[in-house]
PDB file of C-alpha atoms in Angstrom:
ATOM      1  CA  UNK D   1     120.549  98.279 106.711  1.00  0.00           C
ATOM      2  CA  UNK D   2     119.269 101.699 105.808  1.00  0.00           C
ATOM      3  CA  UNK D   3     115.853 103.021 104.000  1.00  0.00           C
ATOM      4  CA  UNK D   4     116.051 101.503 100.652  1.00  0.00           C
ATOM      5  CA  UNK D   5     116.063 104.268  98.084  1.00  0.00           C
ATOM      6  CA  UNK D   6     112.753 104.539  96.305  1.00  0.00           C
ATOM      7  CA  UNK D   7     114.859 104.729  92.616  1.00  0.00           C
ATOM      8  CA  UNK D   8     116.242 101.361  93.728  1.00  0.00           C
ATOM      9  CA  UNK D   9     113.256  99.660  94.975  1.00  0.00           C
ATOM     10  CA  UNK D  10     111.630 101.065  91.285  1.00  0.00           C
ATOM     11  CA  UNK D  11     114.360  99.505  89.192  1.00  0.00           C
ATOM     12  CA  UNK D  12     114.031  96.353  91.172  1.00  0.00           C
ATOM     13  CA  UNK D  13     110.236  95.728  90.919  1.00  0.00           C
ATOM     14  CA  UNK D  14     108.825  98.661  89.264  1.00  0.00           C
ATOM     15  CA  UNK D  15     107.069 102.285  90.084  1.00  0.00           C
ATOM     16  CA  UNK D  16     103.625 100.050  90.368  1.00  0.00           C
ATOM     17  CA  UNK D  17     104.848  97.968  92.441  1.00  0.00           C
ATOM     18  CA  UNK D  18     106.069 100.455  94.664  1.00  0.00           C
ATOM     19  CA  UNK D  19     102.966 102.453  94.567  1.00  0.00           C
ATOM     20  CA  UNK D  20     101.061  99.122  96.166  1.00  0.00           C
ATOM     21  CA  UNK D  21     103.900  98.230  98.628  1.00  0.00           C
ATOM     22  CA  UNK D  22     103.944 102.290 100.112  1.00  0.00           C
ATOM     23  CA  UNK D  23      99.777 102.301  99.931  1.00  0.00           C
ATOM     24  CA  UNK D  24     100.036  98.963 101.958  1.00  0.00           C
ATOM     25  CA  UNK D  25     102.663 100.073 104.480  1.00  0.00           C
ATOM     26  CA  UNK D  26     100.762 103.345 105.077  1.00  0.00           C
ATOM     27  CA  UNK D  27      97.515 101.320 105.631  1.00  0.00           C
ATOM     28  CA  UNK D  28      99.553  98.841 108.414  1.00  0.00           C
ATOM     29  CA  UNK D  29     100.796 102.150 109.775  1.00  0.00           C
ATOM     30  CA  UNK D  30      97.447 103.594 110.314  1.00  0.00           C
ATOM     31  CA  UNK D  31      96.404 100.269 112.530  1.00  0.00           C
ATOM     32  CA  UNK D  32      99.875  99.220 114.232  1.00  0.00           C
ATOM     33  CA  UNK D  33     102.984 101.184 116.080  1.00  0.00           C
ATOM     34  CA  UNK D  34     105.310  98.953 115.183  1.00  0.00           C
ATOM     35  CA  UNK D  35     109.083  99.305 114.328  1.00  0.00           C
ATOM     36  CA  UNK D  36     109.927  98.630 110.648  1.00  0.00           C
ATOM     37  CA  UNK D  37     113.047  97.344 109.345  1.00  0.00           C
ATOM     38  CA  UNK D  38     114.997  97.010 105.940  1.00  0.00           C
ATOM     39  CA  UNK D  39     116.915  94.056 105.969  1.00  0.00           C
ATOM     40  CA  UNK D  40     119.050  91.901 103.262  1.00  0.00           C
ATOM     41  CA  UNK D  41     116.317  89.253 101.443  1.00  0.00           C
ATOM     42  CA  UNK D  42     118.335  86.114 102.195  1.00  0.00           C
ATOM     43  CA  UNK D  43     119.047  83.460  99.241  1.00  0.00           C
ATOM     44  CA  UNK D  44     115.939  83.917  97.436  1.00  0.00           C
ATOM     45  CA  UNK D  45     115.118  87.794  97.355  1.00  0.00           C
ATOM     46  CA  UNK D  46     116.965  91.151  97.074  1.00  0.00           C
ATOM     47  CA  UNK D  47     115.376  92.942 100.368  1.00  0.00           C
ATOM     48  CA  UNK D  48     113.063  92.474 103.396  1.00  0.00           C
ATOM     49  CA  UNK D  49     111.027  95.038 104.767  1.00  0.00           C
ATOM     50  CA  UNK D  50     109.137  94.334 108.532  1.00  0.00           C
ATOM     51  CA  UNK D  51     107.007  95.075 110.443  1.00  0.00           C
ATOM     52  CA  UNK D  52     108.108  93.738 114.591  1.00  0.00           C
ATOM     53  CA  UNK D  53     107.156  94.689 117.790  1.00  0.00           C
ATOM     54  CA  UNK D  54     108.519  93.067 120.877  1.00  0.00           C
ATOM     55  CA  UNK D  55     110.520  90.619 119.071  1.00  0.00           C
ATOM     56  CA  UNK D  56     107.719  89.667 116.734  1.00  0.00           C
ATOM     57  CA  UNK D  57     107.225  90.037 113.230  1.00  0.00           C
ATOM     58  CA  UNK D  58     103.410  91.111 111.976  1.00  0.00           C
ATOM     59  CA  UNK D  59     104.535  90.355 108.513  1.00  0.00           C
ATOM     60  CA  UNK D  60     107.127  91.405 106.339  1.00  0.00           C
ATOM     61  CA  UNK D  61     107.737  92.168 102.250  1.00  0.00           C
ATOM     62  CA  UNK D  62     109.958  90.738 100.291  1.00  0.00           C
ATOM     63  CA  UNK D  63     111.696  92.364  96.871  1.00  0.00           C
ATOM     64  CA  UNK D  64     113.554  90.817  94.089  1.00  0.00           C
ATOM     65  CA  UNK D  65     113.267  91.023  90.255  1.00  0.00           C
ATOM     66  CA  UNK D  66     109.700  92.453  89.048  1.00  0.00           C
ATOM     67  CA  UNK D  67     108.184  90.653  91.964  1.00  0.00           C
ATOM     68  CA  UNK D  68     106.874  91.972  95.561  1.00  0.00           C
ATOM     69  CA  UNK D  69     105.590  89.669  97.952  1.00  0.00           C
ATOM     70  CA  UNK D  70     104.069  89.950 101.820  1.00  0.00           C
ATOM     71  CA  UNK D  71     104.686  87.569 104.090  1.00  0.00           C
ATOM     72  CA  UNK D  72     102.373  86.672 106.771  1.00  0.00           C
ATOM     73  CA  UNK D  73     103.352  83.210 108.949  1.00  0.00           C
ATOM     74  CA  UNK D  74      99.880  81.509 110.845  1.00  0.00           C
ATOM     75  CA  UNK D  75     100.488  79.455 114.119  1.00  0.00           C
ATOM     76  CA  UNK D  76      97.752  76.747 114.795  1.00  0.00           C
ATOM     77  CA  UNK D  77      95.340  79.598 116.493  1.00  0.00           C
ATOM     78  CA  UNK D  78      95.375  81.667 114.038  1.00  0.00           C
ATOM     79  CA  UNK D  79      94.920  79.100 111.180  1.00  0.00           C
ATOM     80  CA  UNK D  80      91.758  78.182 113.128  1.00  0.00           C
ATOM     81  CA  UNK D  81      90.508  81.787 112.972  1.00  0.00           C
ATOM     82  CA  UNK D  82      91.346  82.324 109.075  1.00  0.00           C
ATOM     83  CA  UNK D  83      89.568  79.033 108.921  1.00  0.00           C
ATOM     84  CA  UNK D  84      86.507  80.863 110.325  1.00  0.00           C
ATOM     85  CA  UNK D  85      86.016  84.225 108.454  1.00  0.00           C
ATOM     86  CA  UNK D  86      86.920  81.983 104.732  1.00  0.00           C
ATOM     87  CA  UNK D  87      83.773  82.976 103.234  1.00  0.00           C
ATOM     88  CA  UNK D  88      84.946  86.547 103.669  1.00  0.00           C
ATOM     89  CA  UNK D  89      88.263  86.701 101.884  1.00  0.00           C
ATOM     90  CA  UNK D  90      88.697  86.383  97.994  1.00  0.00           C
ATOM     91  CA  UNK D  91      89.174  83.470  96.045  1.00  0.00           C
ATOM     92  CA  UNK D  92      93.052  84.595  95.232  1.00  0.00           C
ATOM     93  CA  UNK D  93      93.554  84.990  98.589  1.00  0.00           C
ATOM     94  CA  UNK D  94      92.264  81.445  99.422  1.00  0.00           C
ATOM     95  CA  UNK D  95      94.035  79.925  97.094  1.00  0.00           C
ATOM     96  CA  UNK D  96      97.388  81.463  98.275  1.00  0.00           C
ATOM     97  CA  UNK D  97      96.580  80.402 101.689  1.00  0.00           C
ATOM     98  CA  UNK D  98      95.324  76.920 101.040  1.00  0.00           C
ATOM     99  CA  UNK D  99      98.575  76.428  98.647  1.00  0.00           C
ATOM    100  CA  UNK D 100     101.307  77.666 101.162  1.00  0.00           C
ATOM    101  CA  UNK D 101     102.970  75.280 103.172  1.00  0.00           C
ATOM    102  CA  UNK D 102     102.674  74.156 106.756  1.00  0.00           C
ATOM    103  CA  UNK D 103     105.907  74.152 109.426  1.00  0.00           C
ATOM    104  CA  UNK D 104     106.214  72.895 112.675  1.00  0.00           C
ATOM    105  CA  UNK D 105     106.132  76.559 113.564  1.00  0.00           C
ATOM    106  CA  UNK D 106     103.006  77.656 111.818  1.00  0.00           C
ATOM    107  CA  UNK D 107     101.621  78.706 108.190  1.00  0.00           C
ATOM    108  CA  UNK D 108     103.963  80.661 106.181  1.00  0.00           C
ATOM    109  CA  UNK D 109     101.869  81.923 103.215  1.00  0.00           C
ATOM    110  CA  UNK D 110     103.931  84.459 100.650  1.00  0.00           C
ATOM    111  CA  UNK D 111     101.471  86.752  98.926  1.00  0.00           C
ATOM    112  CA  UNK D 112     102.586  87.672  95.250  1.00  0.00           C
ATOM    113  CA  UNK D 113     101.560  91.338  95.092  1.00  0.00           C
ATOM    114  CA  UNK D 114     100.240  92.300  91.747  1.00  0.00           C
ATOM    115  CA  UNK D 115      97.886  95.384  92.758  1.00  0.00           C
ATOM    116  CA  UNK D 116      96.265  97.002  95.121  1.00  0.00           C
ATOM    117  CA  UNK D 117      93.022  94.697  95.316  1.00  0.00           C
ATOM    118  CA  UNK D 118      94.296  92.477  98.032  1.00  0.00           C
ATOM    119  CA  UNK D 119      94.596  95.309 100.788  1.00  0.00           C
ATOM    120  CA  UNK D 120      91.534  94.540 102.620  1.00  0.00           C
ATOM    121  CA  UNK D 121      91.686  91.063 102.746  1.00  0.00           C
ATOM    122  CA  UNK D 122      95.447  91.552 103.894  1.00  0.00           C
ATOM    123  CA  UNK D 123      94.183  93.627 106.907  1.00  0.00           C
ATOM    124  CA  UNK D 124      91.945  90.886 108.038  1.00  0.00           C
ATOM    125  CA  UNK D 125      94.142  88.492 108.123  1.00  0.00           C
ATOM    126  CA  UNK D 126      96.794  90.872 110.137  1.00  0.00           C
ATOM    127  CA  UNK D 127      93.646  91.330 112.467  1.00  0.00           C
ATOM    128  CA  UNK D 128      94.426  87.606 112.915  1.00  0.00           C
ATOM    129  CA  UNK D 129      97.597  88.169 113.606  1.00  0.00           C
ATOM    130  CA  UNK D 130      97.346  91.282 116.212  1.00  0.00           C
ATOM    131  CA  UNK D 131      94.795  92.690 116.712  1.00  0.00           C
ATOM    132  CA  UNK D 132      95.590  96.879 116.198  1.00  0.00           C
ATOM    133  CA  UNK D 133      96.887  98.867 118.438  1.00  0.00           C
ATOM    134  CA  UNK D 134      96.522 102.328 117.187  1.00  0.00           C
ATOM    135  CA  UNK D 135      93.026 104.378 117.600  1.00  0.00           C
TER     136      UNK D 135
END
C-alpha cells in the first residue's frame, strides 16, 4: 500500500488529527531510522501506519472514523521498566496503560490520540522500547 493521501487521511479523522499524527511521526523520525509503512487497518480500523526495523515494529497508528490511535505493545522487560519511571508519565497515560490488556506476547496498550499533549510521554515510553538510534 502506498502513502495515504493527506485529503483522505483528513476526511477520515480530521485536519487536527492529522496535524498531531504528522507532529508525532516527525518527532519518532528525529530519534529512529526506521522504515515506515502504510498498511490496510485489519477488521477494526481503516489504515495502519509503522514504524519497523529489522522485522520489528516500534509502534504503529491506527485510523478509522474521527479516531487516531498509537500503538505501542510491552514484553515483560519493558513492562518492568514503564513500571519504574510511573511517577514520570501523566495520569492519562497511566490510565491507558494500566487499562490495556495483557497477551502471552506482551502489553498491547492503544493510545486514543486527542492532541498533541501526550508526545513526550509517548517518547519515553518508545525509549522503552528502543532506545534511539539517530544523533
Amino acid at each position: 500500500m502506498e502513502n495515504i493521501e493527506k485529503e483522505e487521511l483528513e476526511k477520515l479523522v480530521g485536519i487536527d488529527k492529522v496535524n498531531i499524527f504528522n507532529d508525532i511521526v516527525d518527532e519518532i523520525t528525529k530519534l529512529y531510522d526506521m522504515e515506515q509503512i502504510w498498511n490496510n487497518g485489519g477488521k477494526k480500523w481503516t489504515y495502519e501506519y509503522k514504524f519497523r526495523k529489522g522485522g520489528k515494529t516500534l509502534c504503529a497508528f491506527y485510523f478509522k472514523d474521527d479516531t487516531l490511535g498509537f500503538m505501542i505493545i510491552f514484553g515483560k522487560d519493558e513492562r518492568t521498566k514503564v513500571e519504574e519511571i510511573r511517577n514520570e508519565l501523566s495520569s492519562s497515560v497511566l490510565e491507558t496503560y494500566d487499562n490495556a490488556e495483557t497477551f502471552h506476547d506482551g502489553k498491547w496498550v492503544m493510545f486514543n490520540i486527542t492532541n498533541n499533549s501526550i508526545i513526550e510521554d509517548l517518547k519515553k515510553l518508545l525509549f522503552i522500547k528502543r532506545k534511539p538510534n539517530r544523533q
